[in-house]
């Protein structure tokens, strides 16, 4: 099998890249080791920066997002039983974010890809990347019990943190910068209207908590007579800081709601609405950057090259930034014959990535309680939060980073 760009992985990075290349008239093949249902149902974050929203729209993949997604103009910081709202448009010259789940973006992009004729191969596992230093890199892969080889001009490793692409960069040329955290997030989806209309990031002596949401799901009424009346189900997405290595099943539903209520407690009359929990999982937290993001004709994008802790909601947005940068660089090369943007790919992406690493680390450190935290650490966290709540400079810094830096 032969193509211009071999894409490993059909997460948001690989799927969006295939779309961007298709729109630019460049052919590609996407290899995805899992099946379609798995990719479409894997629960991930759901906050899109303004720049990500703009890219999806321009790629012709924003129609359902614009219909169902929720525009958010701020977040709430909650600490010491007080509440502080950060107003994004007022602080950033009009920028906002969109709440729209990553799974929905994947569904939209998969549908578009299959409509335009693919190729998108589910159940196709890339085994390695070979010959990245030469002109014709190859990806041997296993598909339907047979082994085959994808021959390409370029390979883009969009295969996530556990993929094979990163391993093709020789160890002598690789540098890894990494931090693991002694805590994780226990995340739940619950069939209950969110208790606040914006996200709430709470710092508490018992640990961090986050209130988020998914756009309401509209379903047809099960009874024939009232089928014309659609039912709107509201979905809350909530997270609790838990020790690293926690098993989600250790937590009973009532225990989760009690702990959330404690950590979100305010001095005013705000209350947390409870409802049936439909999904429970634990996300480990890690900061990770692999440099460089390019080796010869192999390019790394998204989680294959970098991970941020989810506190800043940056993971998906960084993946989008990488593939936009690659698609622009390849289009430039096709149009002008100059490889200057391809050569600059790693450095261009890493500038933005390190800003997001910095922001995600700072948000994590400000809001989580480490197991060995002292009273001094607690006082510093509160001082940081009070500085944001009372001074425009620190608050603007947060709002700019949260809504995202420009892709240009
Ligand atoms: N062959 C083919 N596919 C593979 C292989 C392989 N050897 N290894 C991994 N994959 C697939 C995975 O099954 C997965 O579907 O690559 C895909 C990688 O997708 P993601 O992990 O979603 O990574 P990415 O597209 O970079 O998206 C980044 O994911 O972790 C979140 O917060 C992060 O939102 C961000 C986003
Ligand atoms: C989510 O809704 O899943 C979410 C929101 C904000 C974050 C992380 C996750 O910072």
PDB file of C-alpha atoms in Angstrom, residues 29 34 42 62 74 80 97 104 118 131 148 156 180 184 204 215 223 248-249 255 295 334 346-347 367 375 384-385 387:
ATOM      1  CA  UNK A  29      -3.928   6.585   4.962  1.00  0.00           C
ATOM      2  CA  UNK A  34      -8.645  -0.260  17.935  1.00  0.00           C
ATOM      3  CA  UNK A  42     -13.319   6.664  25.001  1.00  0.00           C
ATOM      4  CA  UNK A  62     -17.723  22.239  13.029  1.00  0.00           C
ATOM      5  CA  UNK A  74     -15.657  32.109  32.052  1.00  0.00           C
ATOM      6  CA  UNK A  80     -11.733  28.903  51.265  1.00  0.00           C
ATOM      7  CA  UNK A  97     -14.019  28.439  24.968  1.00  0.00           C
ATOM      8  CA  UNK A 104     -18.049  13.833  19.641  1.00  0.00           C
ATOM      9  CA  UNK A 118     -11.122   7.099   3.600  1.00  0.00           C
ATOM     10  CA  UNK A 131      13.512   4.231   7.188  1.00  0.00           C
ATOM     11  CA  UNK A 148       1.281  -5.490   5.158  1.00  0.00           C
ATOM     12  CA  UNK A 156       2.977  11.263  11.218  1.00  0.00           C
ATOM     13  CA  UNK A 180       4.626  12.324  37.478  1.00  0.00           C
ATOM     14  CA  UNK A 184      -4.891  11.166  39.923  1.00  0.00           C
ATOM     15  CA  UNK A 204      -9.857  22.363  49.191  1.00  0.00           C
ATOM     16  CA  UNK A 215     -23.779  19.307  26.142  1.00  0.00           C
ATOM     17  CA  UNK A 223     -43.550   6.134  23.981  1.00  0.00           C
ATOM     18  CA  UNK A 248     -12.356   3.664  40.592  1.00  0.00           C
ATOM     19  CA  UNK A 249     -14.416   0.767  41.964  1.00  0.00           C
ATOM     20  CA  UNK A 255     -19.235   8.425  48.835  1.00  0.00           C
ATOM     21  CA  UNK A 295      13.209  12.679  12.971  1.00  0.00           C
ATOM     22  CA  UNK A 334       4.008  21.422  -2.068  1.00  0.00           C
ATOM     23  CA  UNK A 346       9.534  20.673  16.003  1.00  0.00           C
ATOM     24  CA  UNK A 347      10.678  24.089  17.213  1.00  0.00           C
ATOM     25  CA  UNK A 367      -5.275  23.565  43.060  1.00  0.00           C
ATOM     26  CA  UNK A 375       0.755  24.542  56.067  1.00  0.00           C
ATOM     27  CA  UNK A 384      -1.863  32.569  44.439  1.00  0.00           C
ATOM     28  CA  UNK A 385      -5.642  32.252  44.207  1.00  0.00           C
ATOM     29  CA  UNK A 387      -3.761  37.277  43.660  1.00  0.00           C
TER      30      UNK A 387
END
